Coordinates of C-alpha atoms in Angstrom, one line a residue:
M1 CA 65.4 51.5 100.7
T2 CA 62.9 52.0 103.6
A3 CA 60.6 55.0 103.9
V4 CA 58.4 56.7 106.5
L5 CA 55.5 59.0 106.0
G6 CA 55.0 61.4 109.0
I7 CA 51.8 63.3 109.5
D8 CA 51.1 66.1 112.0
A9 CA 47.4 65.5 111.8
A10 CA 45.0 68.3 112.8
W11 CA 42.1 67.1 114.9
T12 CA 39.6 68.9 112.6
F13 CA 39.1 69.3 108.9
T14 CA 39.4 73.1 109.1
E15 CA 43.1 73.1 110.2
P16 CA 46.0 72.1 107.9
S17 CA 48.2 69.0 108.6
G18 CA 51.9 68.9 108.0
V19 CA 53.3 66.0 106.0
A20 CA 56.9 64.7 105.7
L21 CA 58.4 61.9 103.7
V22 CA 61.8 60.4 104.6
E23 CA 63.7 57.5 103.2
R24 CA 66.7 55.4 104.1
D25 CA 69.4 54.8 101.5
G26 CA 72.1 52.6 103.1
V27 CA 72.7 53.8 106.6
D28 CA 71.4 57.3 106.2
W29 CA 68.0 58.8 106.4
R30 CA 67.1 61.8 104.1
L31 CA 64.1 64.1 103.8
V32 CA 62.3 63.6 100.5
R33 CA 59.5 66.0 100.8
V34 CA 57.8 68.2 103.5
A35 CA 54.6 70.2 103.1
A36 CA 52.4 72.2 105.5
S37 CA 49.2 70.6 104.3
Y38 CA 47.7 67.6 102.6
Q39 CA 46.9 69.7 99.6
A40 CA 50.4 71.1 99.3
F41 CA 51.9 67.6 99.6
L42 CA 49.7 66.2 96.9
A43 CA 50.3 69.2 94.6
D44 CA 54.1 68.7 94.7
Q45 CA 54.6 72.1 96.3
D46 CA 58.0 72.6 98.0
F47 CA 57.8 73.9 101.5
E48 CA 57.1 77.6 101.7
V49 CA 55.9 79.6 104.7
G50 CA 52.4 80.6 103.7
R51 CA 48.7 80.2 104.4
H52 CA 47.5 76.6 104.2
R53 CA 44.0 75.2 104.4
G54 CA 42.6 72.2 106.1
S55 CA 41.1 69.3 104.2
K56 CA 39.9 65.7 104.6
P57 CA 42.9 63.3 104.6
D58 CA 42.9 60.6 101.9
P59 CA 45.2 57.7 102.9
H60 CA 45.1 56.2 99.4
A61 CA 46.0 59.5 97.7
L62 CA 48.8 60.2 100.2
L63 CA 50.3 56.7 99.7
S64 CA 49.9 56.9 95.9
K65 CA 51.8 60.2 96.0
T66 CA 54.7 58.7 97.9
A67 CA 55.0 56.1 95.1
E68 CA 55.9 59.0 92.7
F69 CA 58.9 59.9 94.9
L70 CA 60.1 56.5 96.0
A71 CA 61.2 53.2 94.4
T72 CA 59.8 51.2 97.3
P73 CA 56.6 51.5 99.4
V74 CA 56.4 53.3 102.7
S75 CA 57.1 51.0 105.6
V76 CA 55.6 53.1 108.4
V77 CA 53.0 55.9 108.5
A78 CA 53.5 57.8 111.8
I79 CA 50.7 60.1 112.8
D80 CA 50.4 62.6 115.6
M81 CA 46.7 61.9 116.5
P82 CA 45.0 59.6 118.9
L83 CA 44.4 56.3 117.0
S84 CA 42.8 53.1 118.1
T85 CA 41.3 49.9 116.8
N86 CA 38.2 50.8 118.8
P87 CA 36.1 54.0 118.6
I88 CA 37.7 56.6 120.9
T89 CA 35.3 58.0 123.5
G90 CA 37.8 59.4 126.1
R91 CA 41.2 58.8 127.6
R92 CA 42.9 55.6 126.7
V93 CA 45.5 53.4 128.4
S94 CA 48.1 54.9 126.1
D95 CA 47.1 58.5 127.1
N96 CA 47.4 57.6 130.8
A97 CA 50.7 55.8 130.3
I98 CA 52.3 58.8 128.6
S99 CA 50.9 61.2 131.1
S100 CA 52.2 59.1 133.9
L101 CA 55.7 59.0 132.4
Y102 CA 55.9 62.6 131.1
G103 CA 53.3 64.6 132.9
S104 CA 55.8 65.9 135.5
R105 CA 57.9 67.1 132.5
H106 CA 54.8 69.0 131.1
A107 CA 54.3 66.6 128.3
G108 CA 51.1 64.7 129.2
T109 CA 48.6 64.0 126.5
H110 CA 45.5 65.9 125.6
T111 CA 42.2 64.1 126.2
P112 CA 40.5 62.8 123.1
S113 CA 36.8 62.5 122.8
Q114 CA 34.1 61.0 120.6
S115 CA 33.8 64.3 118.7
R116 CA 37.5 65.4 118.6
P117 CA 39.2 63.8 116.8
G118 CA 36.3 61.3 116.7
K119 CA 35.4 60.1 113.2
L120 CA 38.4 61.8 111.7
S121 CA 40.7 59.4 113.6
D122 CA 38.4 56.4 112.9
D123 CA 38.5 57.1 109.2
L124 CA 42.3 57.5 109.1
T125 CA 42.9 54.3 111.0
L126 CA 40.5 52.4 108.8
G127 CA 41.7 54.0 105.6
F128 CA 45.3 53.1 106.2
A129 CA 44.4 49.6 107.4
R130 CA 42.6 49.0 104.1
A131 CA 45.7 50.2 102.3
G132 CA 47.8 47.6 104.1
Y133 CA 48.9 49.6 107.1
P134 CA 47.2 48.2 110.3
L135 CA 47.7 50.0 113.6
L136 CA 50.8 48.7 115.3
T137 CA 50.6 48.6 119.1
S138 CA 53.5 46.3 119.8
G139 CA 56.2 44.3 118.1
A140 CA 57.7 45.0 114.7
S141 CA 55.5 44.0 111.9
F142 CA 55.6 46.2 108.8
P143 CA 54.1 47.9 106.9
A144 CA 52.2 49.6 109.7
L145 CA 50.5 52.7 111.0
I146 CA 51.7 54.1 114.4
E147 CA 50.6 56.8 116.7
V148 CA 53.3 59.3 117.9
Y149 CA 53.4 62.3 120.1
P150 CA 56.0 65.0 119.4
H151 CA 56.3 66.4 122.9
P152 CA 57.9 63.4 124.6
A153 CA 59.7 62.5 121.4
L154 CA 61.4 66.0 121.4
I155 CA 62.2 65.6 125.1
E156 CA 64.2 62.4 124.2
L157 CA 65.7 64.0 121.1
A158 CA 67.0 67.0 123.0
K159 CA 67.7 65.1 126.2
A160 CA 65.6 67.8 127.9
N161 CA 64.2 67.9 131.4
R162 CA 60.8 69.1 130.2
R163 CA 58.7 69.9 127.2
L164 CA 60.4 72.2 124.7
P165 CA 58.8 75.7 124.3
Y166 CA 58.3 75.5 120.6
K167 CA 54.6 76.1 120.0
H168 CA 54.0 79.5 118.3
A169 CA 50.5 79.9 119.9
K170 CA 51.9 79.5 123.4
S171 CA 54.9 81.9 123.1
R172 CA 53.3 84.5 125.4
K173 CA 52.8 81.8 128.0
Y174 CA 56.5 80.7 127.6
W175 CA 57.9 84.2 127.9
P176 CA 55.2 86.4 129.5
E177 CA 57.5 89.3 130.3
A178 CA 59.1 89.5 126.9
S179 CA 58.1 91.8 124.1
L180 CA 56.6 90.3 120.9
I181 CA 59.9 90.6 119.0
D182 CA 61.9 89.0 121.8
R183 CA 59.3 86.2 122.0
R184 CA 59.8 85.6 118.3
H185 CA 63.6 85.5 118.6
A186 CA 63.3 83.1 121.6
L187 CA 60.9 80.8 119.6
L188 CA 63.1 80.9 116.5
S189 CA 66.1 79.9 118.7
V190 CA 64.2 76.8 120.0
W191 CA 63.2 76.0 116.4
A192 CA 66.8 76.3 115.2
G193 CA 67.9 73.8 117.9
I194 CA 65.3 71.3 116.9
V195 CA 66.1 71.6 113.2
T196 CA 69.8 71.0 114.0
L197 CA 69.0 67.9 116.0
L198 CA 66.7 66.5 113.3
D199 CA 69.2 67.3 110.6
H200 CA 71.8 65.1 112.4
R201 CA 69.4 62.2 112.0
I202 CA 67.7 63.0 108.7
K203 CA 69.7 64.7 106.0
G204 CA 68.2 67.7 104.3
V205 CA 66.0 69.0 107.2
A206 CA 68.0 72.2 107.6
S207 CA 68.1 73.0 103.9
A208 CA 64.3 72.3 103.6
L209 CA 63.3 74.3 106.6
P210 CA 65.0 77.7 106.6
L211 CA 63.9 79.6 109.7
P212 CA 61.1 82.2 109.1
D213 CA 61.8 85.9 109.6
P214 CA 60.9 87.2 113.1
S215 CA 58.5 89.6 111.4
S216 CA 56.5 86.7 109.8
R217 CA 52.8 86.5 110.2
G218 CA 51.2 84.1 112.5
Y219 CA 50.0 81.7 109.8
E220 CA 53.5 81.6 108.3
L221 CA 55.0 80.6 111.7
K222 CA 52.2 78.0 112.1
A223 CA 53.1 76.5 108.6
F224 CA 56.7 76.1 109.7
E225 CA 55.7 74.5 113.0
D226 CA 53.4 72.0 111.2
C227 CA 56.2 71.0 108.9
L228 CA 58.6 70.7 111.9
D229 CA 56.1 68.4 113.7
A230 CA 55.6 66.3 110.6
I231 CA 59.4 65.7 110.4
V232 CA 59.4 64.8 114.1
C233 CA 56.7 62.3 113.4
A234 CA 58.7 60.8 110.6
W235 CA 61.8 60.6 112.8
V236 CA 59.9 58.6 115.4
G237 CA 58.8 56.3 112.6
T238 CA 62.5 55.7 111.7
C239 CA 63.2 54.9 115.4
V240 CA 60.4 52.3 115.3
L241 CA 61.9 50.7 112.3
E242 CA 65.3 50.6 113.9
R243 CA 63.8 49.0 117.1
S244 CA 64.8 52.1 119.1
A245 CA 61.3 53.1 120.3
T246 CA 58.9 51.9 122.9
A247 CA 55.1 51.5 122.6
Y248 CA 53.1 52.7 125.6
G249 CA 49.5 51.4 125.7
D250 CA 47.6 48.2 125.1
D251 CA 46.5 46.1 122.2
T252 CA 43.9 48.7 121.0
S253 CA 46.1 51.8 121.0
A254 CA 49.8 52.7 121.7
I255 CA 51.9 55.8 121.6
W256 CA 55.4 55.2 120.3
V257 CA 58.3 57.2 121.9
P258 CA 62.0 57.0 121.0
I259 CA 64.2 55.3 123.6
A260 CA 66.2 57.8 125.7
G261 CA 69.6 58.5 124.0
T262 CA 68.4 57.5 120.6

């Protein structure tokens, strides 16, 4: 068996981070656990759309928790956050590479800084390295920590021409003329499509992530979105293990993206 831990990491301690654990048994991948925050994952809480709090990530605790679910150690930790072997002070080669490739498809990277994610990123990279997961920027040496970015990953997953409109906070920007309820239905339709695509690659995604009701509160929709992103991160990790992903960057940082058609 081989396993991947996917983390949709918030860039601050105040916001929750989605966590997903998947494993391969034979030729199939399956979802073992998904949670909308570090605390929920560590507390064995099944996914539920609710209010989640941010907290400081603890790589040792997260890896120790995975050992309770799995017979073998995690091979890849895939995180949606700027990561580097050097302190991050601004845009990196990896950021520019992704923006060059995907910027015209509205999936360029955000610009990291010394303060955001700053020390949070440094501590995560160091913490996982100390636990035996050094940052992987090329090749295929495992166990490893990798940086991923859901927007280009989803473009390749859906074979889309541009970034998918799946962020709850931007629904008004996506559909400016639509009513609130129509925007909700449009968003849920996009989410349903993503869940279906992921479920074809990782068994159990659809059953673990039932779509929220259109009348759900904002924080409930955000919890679902964070879980969805965490599973996307884990899926990219499976692609890296299967040699079907490409690293864009240099020897200090790289963003891994699934190869088109994967």
